[in-house]
Amino acid sequence: MLDRCKASFTIVFMNIVSTNPDPEQREARVTTYNRAVTGILWLAAATLTYLISLWLLKHHVDWSPGARVSITLAPLLPGILYLRTLLKSFWQMDELQRRIQIEALGFALVGTLVVMTAVNIFTAEGIRLVNYPRGLGIGGVYMTMFILWSIGVSISTFRYR
């Protein structure tokens, strides 16, 4: 009976020790979490700014070209801040995580080029795959890149299991 109690105490004590990392590990984990939340917020801001700019450009066609250009370029600022946050988190990754991300980004880049080339060729030949007269647009490029990046991360993660 005593051995069973000793074993239970040892297991419980080991769990407590393993779930309470040293302060440096906890601080690094909090920093990584904060960076991820900041990145998601910048991405949401860029998306919201893009949607608002599309609405404004559609409903205010009488604005001057300078105003229309500035509205069109407005989503770039939160997009650049998102990129900055993404790069900071990339620098914090270990080698395997970096390799997975680089492979996924390469897959997404090449895949997006292929998709956009195909859409442009079909559009030039008068075949419409989507309901946009000049291709997918920047929103379609972002969505294609995100979907292909997600597939690339899944493939790379599966490969390195």
mmCIF file of C-alpha atoms in Angstrom, residues 107-123 129-130 134-137 139-148 151:
data_model
loop_
_atom_site.group_PDB
_atom_site.id
_atom_site.type_symbol
_atom_site.label_atom_id
_atom_site.label_comp_id
_atom_site.label_asym_id
_atom_site.label_seq_id
_atom_site.Cartn_x
_atom_site.Cartn_y
_atom_site.Cartn_z
ATOM 1 C CA PHE A 107 4.408 25.617 -52.335
ATOM 2 C CA ALA A 108 1.942 28.507 -51.948
ATOM 3 C CA LEU A 109 4.033 30.849 -54.111
ATOM 4 C CA VAL A 110 4.426 28.429 -57.013
ATOM 5 C CA GLY A 111 0.821 27.244 -56.722
ATOM 6 C CA THR A 112 -0.503 30.806 -56.736
ATOM 7 C CA LEU A 113 1.584 31.607 -59.814
ATOM 8 C CA VAL A 114 0.142 28.586 -61.611
ATOM 9 C CA VAL A 115 -3.445 29.414 -60.608
ATOM 10 C CA MET A 116 -3.109 33.088 -61.553
ATOM 11 C CA THR A 117 -1.484 32.235 -64.893
ATOM 12 C CA ALA A 118 -4.270 29.785 -65.694
ATOM 13 C CA VAL A 119 -6.969 32.306 -64.733
ATOM 14 C CA ASN A 120 -5.336 35.027 -66.854
ATOM 15 C CA ILE A 121 -5.009 32.704 -69.865
ATOM 16 C CA PHE A 122 -8.649 31.665 -69.582
ATOM 17 C CA THR A 123 -9.726 35.298 -69.202
ATOM 18 C CA LEU A 129 -13.996 30.781 -64.436
ATOM 19 C CA VAL A 130 -14.908 33.423 -61.892
ATOM 20 C CA ARG A 134 -9.991 41.003 -64.934
ATOM 21 C CA GLY A 135 -9.135 37.866 -62.993
ATOM 22 C CA LEU A 136 -9.328 37.112 -59.285
ATOM 23 C CA GLY A 137 -8.025 40.435 -58.000
ATOM 24 C CA GLY A 139 -8.495 39.275 -52.632
ATOM 25 C CA GLY A 140 -8.457 36.156 -54.769
ATOM 26 C CA VAL A 141 -4.666 36.108 -54.747
ATOM 27 C CA TYR A 142 -4.603 36.343 -50.937
ATOM 28 C CA MET A 143 -7.220 33.612 -50.597
ATOM 29 C CA THR A 144 -5.416 31.321 -53.055
ATOM 30 C CA MET A 145 -2.113 31.923 -51.273
ATOM 31 C CA PHE A 146 -3.668 31.203 -47.861
ATOM 32 C CA ILE A 147 -5.347 27.988 -48.997
ATOM 33 C CA LEU A 148 -2.179 26.712 -50.679
ATOM 34 C CA ILE A 151 -2.088 22.716 -47.665
#
